[in-house]
Amino acid sequence: KAKSQGKNDYMIFSPEMYINESENLLLENDLRQAINRDELFLVYQGQVDARTGNIVGVEALIRWHHPEKGLLSPATFIPLAEKTGLIFPLGDWVIRTACEQHQEWLKAGLPPIKVSVNLSAQQFLKQDLVQTTANVIRQSGIDPQYLEFEITESMTMDYSYAENVIKELKNLGVGVSMDDFGTGYSSLYYLKRFKIDAIKIDKTFIDDLCRENDDATIVQTMIVMAENLGLRVIAEGVEDRGQLDYLMELGCYFIQGYYFMKPLSGNKFMEEYTNIVEEVLSKR
Ligand code: C2E
Ligand code: MG
Ligand code: MG
Ligand code: MG
């Protein structure tokens, strides 16, 4: 097993690693069954237009209610899902569930709300993504303009492949945004050529926006660039009033973060919709 890790040919096993390996094996078995056992669920975090207070979209974020370990965040199991191939059934489930939730909200009388779904690299690179997405759109009945995928810069290393997939997704009517923008490698030239809809400025740049000149400069540059390329800009991880004010001064109005709204279950979001909207409005 040490050998299979590639460049680390001379790695020595420590007791901790054995524990981690066997724990991972157990977790892998659990994850295999989690979908069928209804242990996975999505929570939804609003993306707010700070000018109007409107919730313009939500990002779907996966959670796992593990029978013994309790609530697990994606950081603990998405890497495992990617390593084992479980990301494919899991990823399909996320796309389907997000679309069905959108439809359920509509039926409950909520306005149509765009739902953003995170893709993993393997999903993006798998041949059947576009077909799967087309099937889910047809079966759920979602108007595709309300579905958006979030990809990351590292997924687009193979430019022509990425360009083609994005084009096919856009042909379906689905939006594509660049998540965690600024943390990976990216060519501005391809950012334009890909015809993506939006960039999401990573939380790491937002955290110290009001304290660090460098971060403020980087964020300002991203906003100006996005504007010139005709891309929507969303700031991620906005936690306080100071960050919000600063972003609005720089011309970034699409805000996602705990300041406006923490991720909520689909039902909670539906039941509390009116209150949530009022709270967002009052914080603006
Ligand atoms: P991401 O796509 O960049 O999602 C944003 C993360 O930031 C979420 O963490 C969200 O809860 C958190 N966040 C949002 N606003 C704030 C804030 O104001 N303060 C702080 N401290 N955090 C904030 P989460 O839900 O733990 O997800 C982590 C990552 O896991 C996501 O990062 C995404 O890369 C991945 N992920 C989540 N759901 C899925 C999924 O369904 N499929 C795949 N492939 N990956 C997913
Ligand atoms: Mg995301
Ligand atoms: Mg992000
Ligand atoms: Mg991410």
mmCIF file of C-alpha atoms and ligand atoms in Angstrom:
data_model
loop_
_atom_site.group_PDB
_atom_site.id
_atom_site.type_symbol
_atom_site.label_atom_id
_atom_site.label_comp_id
_atom_site.label_asym_id
_atom_site.label_seq_id
_atom_site.Cartn_x
_atom_site.Cartn_y
_atom_site.Cartn_z
ATOM 1 C CA LYS A 1 0.000 0.000 0.000
ATOM 2 C CA ALA A 2 2.882 2.359 0.775
ATOM 3 C CA LYS A 3 4.204 1.652 -2.685
ATOM 4 C CA SER A 4 0.948 2.492 -4.382
ATOM 5 C CA GLN A 5 1.128 6.016 -3.041
ATOM 6 C CA GLY A 6 3.542 6.824 -5.837
ATOM 7 C CA LYS A 7 6.313 9.206 -5.000
ATOM 8 C CA ASN A 8 6.354 8.171 -1.347
ATOM 9 C CA ASP A 9 8.039 4.838 -1.987
ATOM 10 C CA TYR A 10 10.006 4.834 1.249
ATOM 11 C CA MET A 11 7.159 5.692 3.558
ATOM 12 C CA ILE A 12 7.275 3.849 6.853
ATOM 13 C CA PHE A 13 4.086 2.693 8.504
ATOM 14 C CA SER A 14 3.341 4.067 11.921
ATOM 15 C CA PRO A 15 0.624 2.746 14.261
ATOM 16 C CA GLU A 16 -1.412 5.886 13.604
ATOM 17 C CA MET A 17 -1.458 5.122 9.909
ATOM 18 C CA TYR A 18 -2.805 1.620 10.542
ATOM 19 C CA ILE A 19 -5.593 3.074 12.594
ATOM 20 C CA ASN A 20 -6.371 5.586 9.887
ATOM 21 C CA GLU A 21 -6.297 2.958 7.166
ATOM 22 C CA SER A 22 -8.629 0.583 8.985
ATOM 23 C CA GLU A 23 -10.879 3.419 10.028
ATOM 24 C CA ASN A 24 -11.058 4.472 6.427
ATOM 25 C CA LEU A 25 -12.002 0.939 5.413
ATOM 26 C CA LEU A 26 -14.828 0.925 7.920
ATOM 27 C CA LEU A 27 -15.953 4.350 6.828
ATOM 28 C CA GLU A 28 -15.807 3.257 3.194
ATOM 29 C CA ASN A 29 -18.214 0.395 3.924
ATOM 30 C CA ASP A 30 -20.500 2.748 5.800
ATOM 31 C CA LEU A 31 -20.427 5.279 2.984
ATOM 32 C CA ARG A 32 -21.255 2.568 0.463
ATOM 33 C CA GLN A 33 -24.521 2.007 2.316
ATOM 34 C CA ALA A 34 -25.193 5.594 3.342
ATOM 35 C CA ILE A 35 -27.083 6.529 0.190
ATOM 36 C CA ASN A 36 -29.505 3.594 0.418
ATOM 37 C CA ARG A 37 -29.940 4.092 4.142
ATOM 38 C CA ASP A 38 -30.937 7.719 3.671
ATOM 39 C CA GLU A 39 -28.079 8.990 5.829
ATOM 40 C CA LEU A 40 -26.933 11.637 3.372
ATOM 41 C CA PHE A 41 -28.719 14.940 3.119
ATOM 42 C CA LEU A 42 -28.214 18.361 1.630
ATOM 43 C CA VAL A 43 -28.247 21.701 3.370
ATOM 44 C CA TYR A 44 -28.692 24.949 1.492
ATOM 45 C CA GLN A 45 -26.952 28.276 1.979
ATOM 46 C CA GLY A 46 -28.357 31.425 0.428
ATOM 47 C CA GLN A 47 -26.561 33.684 -2.008
ATOM 48 C CA VAL A 48 -27.873 37.176 -1.449
ATOM 49 C CA ASP A 49 -27.940 40.225 -3.702
ATOM 50 C CA ALA A 50 -26.938 42.776 -1.078
ATOM 51 C CA ARG A 51 -28.440 45.638 -3.088
ATOM 52 C CA THR A 52 -31.985 44.287 -2.887
ATOM 53 C CA GLY A 53 -31.779 41.693 -0.123
ATOM 54 C CA ASN A 54 -33.105 39.067 -2.533
ATOM 55 C CA ILE A 55 -31.946 35.490 -2.155
ATOM 56 C CA VAL A 56 -30.780 34.916 -5.714
ATOM 57 C CA GLY A 57 -29.646 31.344 -5.234
ATOM 58 C CA VAL A 58 -28.610 28.658 -2.796
ATOM 59 C CA GLU A 59 -25.589 26.380 -2.720
ATOM 60 C CA ALA A 60 -26.316 22.732 -1.938
ATOM 61 C CA LEU A 61 -23.841 21.317 0.592
ATOM 62 C CA ILE A 62 -23.731 17.643 1.491
ATOM 63 C CA ARG A 63 -23.883 16.257 5.023
ATOM 64 C CA TRP A 64 -23.760 12.715 6.355
ATOM 65 C CA HIS A 65 -25.646 11.669 9.410
ATOM 66 C CA HIS A 66 -23.482 8.711 10.420
ATOM 67 C CA PRO A 67 -25.302 6.245 12.728
ATOM 68 C CA GLU A 68 -22.456 6.182 15.302
ATOM 69 C CA LYS A 69 -20.213 9.135 14.510
ATOM 70 C CA GLY A 70 -22.996 11.669 14.194
ATOM 71 C CA LEU A 71 -22.952 14.552 11.758
ATOM 72 C CA LEU A 72 -20.006 14.429 9.344
ATOM 73 C CA SER A 73 -18.905 17.307 7.131
ATOM 74 C CA PRO A 74 -17.914 16.798 3.490
ATOM 75 C CA ALA A 75 -14.242 17.328 4.335
ATOM 76 C CA THR A 76 -14.279 13.998 6.187
ATOM 77 C CA PHE A 77 -15.862 11.864 3.479
ATOM 78 C CA ILE A 78 -15.695 13.525 0.039
ATOM 79 C CA PRO A 79 -11.961 12.685 -0.301
ATOM 80 C CA LEU A 80 -12.790 9.086 0.636
ATOM 81 C CA ALA A 81 -15.637 9.019 -1.863
ATOM 82 C CA GLU A 82 -13.253 10.288 -4.529
ATOM 83 C CA LYS A 83 -10.629 7.663 -3.682
ATOM 84 C CA THR A 84 -13.088 4.784 -3.846
ATOM 85 C CA GLY A 85 -15.254 5.751 -6.800
ATOM 86 C CA LEU A 86 -18.252 6.198 -4.488
ATOM 87 C CA ILE A 87 -18.239 9.822 -5.621
ATOM 88 C CA PHE A 88 -20.150 8.746 -8.751
ATOM 89 C CA PRO A 89 -23.342 7.420 -7.136
ATOM 90 C CA LEU A 90 -22.986 10.081 -4.427
ATOM 91 C CA GLY A 91 -22.513 12.872 -6.959
ATOM 92 C CA ASP A 92 -25.486 11.724 -9.034
ATOM 93 C CA TRP A 93 -27.560 11.629 -5.865
ATOM 94 C CA VAL A 94 -26.587 15.234 -5.047
ATOM 95 C CA ILE A 95 -27.562 16.531 -8.496
ATOM 96 C CA ARG A 96 -30.878 14.673 -8.401
ATOM 97 C CA THR A 97 -31.726 15.671 -4.829
ATOM 98 C CA ALA A 98 -30.919 19.348 -5.409
ATOM 99 C CA CYS A 99 -33.153 19.451 -8.503
ATOM 100 C CA GLU A 100 -35.993 17.658 -6.720
ATOM 101 C CA GLN A 101 -35.689 20.088 -3.802
ATOM 102 C CA HIS A 102 -35.933 23.042 -6.166
ATOM 103 C CA GLN A 103 -39.147 21.580 -7.556
ATOM 104 C CA GLU A 104 -40.515 20.900 -4.081
ATOM 105 C CA TRP A 105 -39.896 24.510 -3.055
ATOM 106 C CA LEU A 106 -41.705 25.684 -6.176
ATOM 107 C CA LYS A 107 -44.706 23.499 -5.370
ATOM 108 C CA ALA A 108 -44.742 24.950 -1.854
ATOM 109 C CA GLY A 109 -45.106 28.406 -3.348
ATOM 110 C CA LEU A 110 -41.559 29.726 -3.056
ATOM 111 C CA PRO A 111 -40.218 31.762 -5.977
ATOM 112 C CA PRO A 112 -37.867 29.842 -8.284
ATOM 113 C CA ILE A 113 -34.446 29.719 -6.606
ATOM 114 C CA LYS A 114 -31.267 28.829 -8.455
ATOM 115 C CA VAL A 115 -29.498 25.890 -6.852
ATOM 116 C CA SER A 116 -25.722 25.465 -7.162
ATOM 117 C CA VAL A 117 -24.220 21.992 -6.967
ATOM 118 C CA ASN A 118 -20.546 21.284 -6.287
ATOM 119 C CA LEU A 119 -18.871 18.878 -8.681
ATOM 120 C CA SER A 120 -15.826 16.852 -7.800
ATOM 121 C CA ALA A 121 -12.989 16.583 -10.313
ATOM 122 C CA GLN A 122 -13.819 12.977 -11.114
ATOM 123 C CA GLN A 123 -17.449 13.792 -11.818
ATOM 124 C CA PHE A 124 -16.419 16.626 -14.104
ATOM 125 C CA LEU A 125 -13.988 14.373 -15.969
ATOM 126 C CA LYS A 126 -16.376 11.431 -16.339
ATOM 127 C CA GLN A 127 -17.876 11.017 -19.765
ATOM 128 C CA ASP A 128 -21.498 10.670 -18.711
ATOM 129 C CA LEU A 129 -21.874 13.909 -16.690
ATOM 130 C CA VAL A 130 -23.790 15.734 -19.399
ATOM 131 C CA GLN A 131 -26.080 12.756 -20.065
ATOM 132 C CA THR A 132 -26.723 12.230 -16.351
ATOM 133 C CA THR A 133 -27.526 15.910 -15.941
ATOM 134 C CA ALA A 134 -29.886 15.852 -18.920
ATOM 135 C CA ASN A 135 -31.678 12.843 -17.413
ATOM 136 C CA VAL A 136 -32.065 14.523 -14.022
ATOM 137 C CA ILE A 137 -33.396 17.691 -15.628
ATOM 138 C CA ARG A 138 -35.977 15.721 -17.577
ATOM 139 C CA GLN A 139 -37.001 13.481 -14.671
ATOM 140 C CA SER A 140 -37.208 16.229 -12.051
ATOM 141 C CA GLY A 141 -38.796 18.763 -14.367
ATOM 142 C CA ILE A 142 -36.472 21.563 -13.192
ATOM 143 C CA ASP A 143 -36.093 24.522 -15.522
ATOM 144 C CA PRO A 144 -32.330 24.176 -16.262
ATOM 145 C CA GLN A 145 -31.690 27.911 -15.885
ATOM 146 C CA TYR A 146 -32.123 27.280 -12.144
ATOM 147 C CA LEU A 147 -29.359 24.671 -11.966
ATOM 148 C CA GLU A 148 -25.706 25.659 -11.700
ATOM 149 C CA PHE A 149 -22.551 23.604 -11.255
ATOM 150 C CA GLU A 150 -19.546 24.769 -9.263
ATOM 151 C CA ILE A 151 -16.203 23.594 -10.579
ATOM 152 C CA THR A 152 -12.679 24.524 -9.504
ATOM 153 C CA GLU A 153 -9.680 25.766 -11.430
ATOM 154 C CA SER A 154 -7.781 22.497 -11.064
ATOM 155 C CA MET A 155 -10.493 20.650 -12.994
ATOM 156 C CA THR A 156 -9.800 22.700 -16.103
ATOM 157 C CA MET A 157 -6.147 21.746 -16.590
ATOM 158 C CA ASP A 158 -7.158 19.889 -19.736
ATOM 159 C CA TYR A 159 -8.440 23.031 -21.414
ATOM 160 C CA SER A 160 -10.060 21.612 -24.507
ATOM 161 C CA TYR A 161 -11.823 18.879 -22.547
ATOM 162 C CA ALA A 162 -13.083 21.390 -19.984
ATOM 163 C CA GLU A 163 -14.168 23.814 -22.667
ATOM 164 C CA ASN A 164 -16.170 21.103 -24.350
ATOM 165 C CA VAL A 165 -17.915 19.874 -21.187
ATOM 166 C CA ILE A 166 -18.792 23.418 -20.168
ATOM 167 C CA LYS A 167 -20.153 24.096 -23.638
ATOM 168 C CA GLU A 168 -22.344 20.993 -23.496
ATOM 169 C CA LEU A 169 -23.618 21.882 -20.027
ATOM 170 C CA LYS A 170 -24.433 25.380 -21.212
ATOM 171 C CA ASN A 171 -26.250 23.869 -24.188
ATOM 172 C CA LEU A 172 -28.481 22.107 -21.665
ATOM 173 C CA GLY A 173 -29.166 25.528 -20.148
ATOM 174 C CA VAL A 174 -27.178 24.847 -16.972
ATOM 175 C CA GLY A 175 -24.911 27.516 -15.443
ATOM 176 C CA VAL A 176 -21.276 26.970 -14.462
ATOM 177 C CA SER A 177 -19.316 28.900 -11.868
ATOM 178 C CA MET A 178 -15.686 28.794 -10.746
ATOM 179 C CA ASP A 179 -15.516 27.932 -7.033
ATOM 180 C CA ASP A 180 -12.693 28.820 -4.604
ATOM 181 C CA PHE A 181 -11.451 31.303 -7.157
ATOM 182 C CA GLY A 182 -7.871 32.456 -6.665
ATOM 183 C CA THR A 183 -6.691 29.401 -4.740
ATOM 184 C CA GLY A 184 -5.734 27.333 -7.772
ATOM 185 C CA TYR A 185 -3.961 27.733 -11.017
ATOM 186 C CA SER A 186 -5.914 29.661 -13.563
ATOM 187 C CA SER A 187 -5.383 31.242 -16.893
ATOM 188 C CA LEU A 188 -7.377 34.400 -17.367
ATOM 189 C CA TYR A 189 -7.484 33.723 -21.066
ATOM 190 C CA TYR A 190 -9.306 30.434 -20.546
ATOM 191 C CA LEU A 191 -11.567 31.909 -17.906
ATOM 192 C CA LYS A 192 -12.989 34.015 -20.707
ATOM 193 C CA ARG A 193 -12.908 31.300 -23.328
ATOM 194 C CA PHE A 194 -14.758 28.830 -21.085
ATOM 195 C CA LYS A 195 -17.765 31.134 -20.989
ATOM 196 C CA ILE A 196 -18.443 30.427 -17.332
ATOM 197 C CA ASP A 197 -21.110 32.519 -15.626
ATOM 198 C CA ALA A 198 -19.542 33.457 -12.321
ATOM 199 C CA ILE A 199 -16.508 33.312 -10.083
ATOM 200 C CA LYS A 200 -16.712 32.706 -6.370
ATOM 201 C CA ILE A 201 -13.988 34.533 -4.477
ATOM 202 C CA ASP A 202 -12.578 32.112 -1.932
ATOM 203 C CA LYS A 203 -13.172 32.707 1.760
ATOM 204 C CA THR A 204 -9.428 32.898 2.454
ATOM 205 C CA PHE A 205 -9.349 36.282 0.660
ATOM 206 C CA ILE A 206 -12.443 37.525 2.472
ATOM 207 C CA ASP A 207 -11.318 36.629 6.013
ATOM 208 C CA ASP A 208 -8.824 39.478 6.405
ATOM 209 C CA LEU A 209 -10.252 41.763 3.760
ATOM 210 C CA CYS A 210 -10.591 44.667 6.197
ATOM 211 C CA ARG A 211 -7.175 44.156 7.847
ATOM 212 C CA GLU A 212 -4.774 43.048 5.124
ATOM 213 C CA ASN A 213 -3.970 45.403 2.271
ATOM 214 C CA ASP A 214 -2.821 42.528 0.077
ATOM 215 C CA ASP A 215 -6.106 40.676 0.396
ATOM 216 C CA ALA A 216 -8.049 43.836 -0.323
ATOM 217 C CA THR A 217 -5.960 44.432 -3.449
ATOM 218 C CA ILE A 218 -6.437 40.872 -4.674
ATOM 219 C CA VAL A 219 -10.182 40.986 -4.098
ATOM 220 C CA GLN A 220 -10.487 44.345 -5.824
ATOM 221 C CA THR A 221 -8.519 43.048 -8.809
ATOM 222 C CA MET A 222 -10.721 39.961 -9.086
ATOM 223 C CA ILE A 223 -13.854 42.082 -9.013
ATOM 224 C CA VAL A 224 -12.614 44.475 -11.703
ATOM 225 C CA MET A 225 -11.426 41.626 -13.872
ATOM 226 C CA ALA A 226 -14.693 39.715 -13.541
ATOM 227 C CA GLU A 227 -16.639 42.832 -14.382
ATOM 228 C CA ASN A 228 -14.590 43.404 -17.523
ATOM 229 C CA LEU A 229 -15.040 39.793 -18.596
ATOM 230 C CA GLY A 230 -18.772 39.980 -17.979
ATOM 231 C CA LEU A 231 -18.750 37.480 -15.121
ATOM 232 C CA ARG A 232 -20.852 37.587 -11.982
ATOM 233 C CA VAL A 233 -18.814 37.728 -8.762
ATOM 234 C CA ILE A 234 -19.869 36.032 -5.545
ATOM 235 C CA ALA A 235 -17.949 36.537 -2.309
ATOM 236 C CA GLU A 236 -17.806 33.421 -0.143
ATOM 237 C CA GLY A 237 -17.523 33.211 3.618
ATOM 238 C CA VAL A 238 -18.732 36.712 4.448
ATOM 239 C CA GLU A 239 -19.167 36.712 8.219
ATOM 240 C CA ASP A 240 -19.556 40.305 9.283
ATOM 241 C CA ARG A 241 -20.834 43.739 8.464
ATOM 242 C CA GLY A 242 -17.361 45.165 7.836
ATOM 243 C CA GLN A 243 -16.640 42.641 5.100
ATOM 244 C CA LEU A 244 -20.047 43.259 3.529
ATOM 245 C CA ASP A 245 -19.565 47.038 3.452
ATOM 246 C CA TYR A 246 -16.078 46.719 2.012
ATOM 247 C CA LEU A 247 -17.228 44.328 -0.721
ATOM 248 C CA MET A 248 -20.112 46.593 -1.697
ATOM 249 C CA GLU A 249 -17.732 49.532 -1.905
ATOM 250 C CA LEU A 250 -15.596 47.495 -4.294
ATOM 251 C CA GLY A 251 -18.666 46.659 -6.382
ATOM 252 C CA CYS A 252 -19.303 43.069 -5.301
ATOM 253 C CA TYR A 253 -22.957 42.599 -4.403
ATOM 254 C CA PHE A 254 -23.472 38.848 -4.460
ATOM 255 C CA ILE A 255 -22.757 37.580 -1.004
ATOM 256 C CA GLN A 256 -22.681 34.096 0.505
ATOM 257 C CA GLY A 257 -21.744 33.635 4.127
ATOM 258 C CA TYR A 258 -22.812 33.199 7.720
ATOM 259 C CA TYR A 259 -23.471 36.938 8.006
ATOM 260 C CA PHE A 260 -26.643 36.554 5.967
ATOM 261 C CA MET A 261 -27.407 32.893 6.324
ATOM 262 C CA LYS A 262 -26.018 29.597 7.556
ATOM 263 C CA PRO A 263 -26.793 26.437 5.585
ATOM 264 C CA LEU A 264 -30.260 25.058 6.408
ATOM 265 C CA SER A 265 -32.099 21.847 5.601
ATOM 266 C CA GLY A 266 -34.466 22.018 2.653
ATOM 267 C CA ASN A 267 -37.506 21.758 4.918
ATOM 268 C CA LYS A 268 -36.305 24.395 7.339
ATOM 269 C CA PHE A 269 -35.553 26.732 4.435
ATOM 270 C CA MET A 270 -39.066 26.160 3.089
ATOM 271 C CA GLU A 271 -40.869 26.568 6.414
ATOM 272 C CA GLU A 272 -38.871 29.604 7.461
ATOM 273 C CA TYR A 273 -38.610 31.229 4.049
ATOM 274 C CA THR A 274 -40.525 34.389 4.910
ATOM 275 C CA ASN A 275 -38.601 34.868 8.163
ATOM 276 C CA ILE A 276 -35.289 34.207 6.445
ATOM 277 C CA VAL A 277 -36.021 36.805 3.778
ATOM 278 C CA GLU A 278 -36.989 39.342 6.435
ATOM 279 C CA GLU A 279 -33.857 38.655 8.432
ATOM 280 C CA VAL A 280 -31.682 39.038 5.344
ATOM 281 C CA LEU A 281 -33.390 42.330 4.532
ATOM 282 C CA SER A 282 -32.830 43.649 8.047
ATOM 283 C CA LYS A 283 -29.101 42.854 7.925
ATOM 284 C CA ARG A 284 -28.481 44.509 4.630
HETATM 285 P P1 C2E B 1 -17.297 25.098 -0.983
HETATM 286 O O1 C2E B 1 -17.986 24.606 -2.198
HETATM 287 O O2 C2E B 1 -16.301 26.182 -1.167
HETATM 288 O O3 C2E B 1 -18.461 25.518 0.018
HETATM 289 C C1 C2E B 1 -18.377 26.586 0.921
HETATM 290 C C2 C2E B 1 -18.063 26.091 2.320
HETATM 291 O O4 C2E B 1 -17.890 27.217 3.164
HETATM 292 C C3 C2E B 1 -19.157 25.252 2.958
HETATM 293 O O5 C2E B 1 -18.542 24.322 3.847
HETATM 294 C C4 C2E B 1 -19.931 26.298 3.751
HETATM 295 O O6 C2E B 1 -20.700 25.761 4.815
HETATM 296 C C5 C2E B 1 -18.791 27.139 4.258
HETATM 297 N N1 C2E B 1 -19.183 28.524 4.583
HETATM 298 C C6 C2E B 1 -20.065 29.325 3.934
HETATM 299 N N2 C2E B 1 -20.131 30.551 4.509
HETATM 300 C C7 C2E B 1 -19.265 30.528 5.542
HETATM 301 C C8 C2E B 1 -18.884 31.508 6.534
HETATM 302 O O7 C2E B 1 -19.354 32.636 6.553
HETATM 303 N N3 C2E B 1 -17.952 31.106 7.454
HETATM 304 C C9 C2E B 1 -17.411 29.864 7.445
HETATM 305 N N4 C2E B 1 -16.517 29.564 8.399
HETATM 306 N N5 C2E B 1 -17.741 28.919 6.522
HETATM 307 C C10 C2E B 1 -18.666 29.247 5.585
HETATM 308 P P2 C2E B 1 -18.944 22.787 3.865
HETATM 309 O O8 C2E B 1 -20.429 22.639 3.717
HETATM 310 O O9 C2E B 1 -18.278 22.142 5.032
HETATM 311 O O10 C2E B 1 -18.299 22.231 2.522
HETATM 312 C C11 C2E B 1 -16.911 22.189 2.355
HETATM 313 C C12 C2E B 1 -16.542 21.798 0.954
HETATM 314 O O11 C2E B 1 -16.955 20.449 0.680
HETATM 315 C C13 C2E B 1 -17.221 22.646 -0.108
HETATM 316 O O12 C2E B 1 -16.538 23.866 -0.256
HETATM 317 C C14 C2E B 1 -17.098 21.741 -1.314
HETATM 318 O O13 C2E B 1 -15.827 21.843 -1.895
HETATM 319 C C15 C2E B 1 -17.262 20.362 -0.694
HETATM 320 N N6 C2E B 1 -18.646 19.909 -0.868
HETATM 321 C C16 C2E B 1 -19.754 20.208 -0.167
HETATM 322 N N7 C2E B 1 -20.843 19.590 -0.673
HETATM 323 C C17 C2E B 1 -20.414 18.874 -1.735
HETATM 324 C C18 C2E B 1 -21.057 18.015 -2.693
HETATM 325 O O14 C2E B 1 -22.272 17.812 -2.688
HETATM 326 N N8 C2E B 1 -20.261 17.436 -3.649
HETATM 327 C C19 C2E B 1 -18.908 17.675 -3.696
HETATM 328 N N9 C2E B 1 -18.186 17.062 -4.676
HETATM 329 N N10 C2E B 1 -18.282 18.472 -2.828
HETATM 330 C C20 C2E B 1 -19.010 19.086 -1.861
HETATM 331 MG MG MG B 2 -18.963 25.431 -3.678
HETATM 332 MG MG MG B 3 -15.776 27.641 -2.302
HETATM 333 MG MG MG B 4 -14.339 23.866 -2.412
#
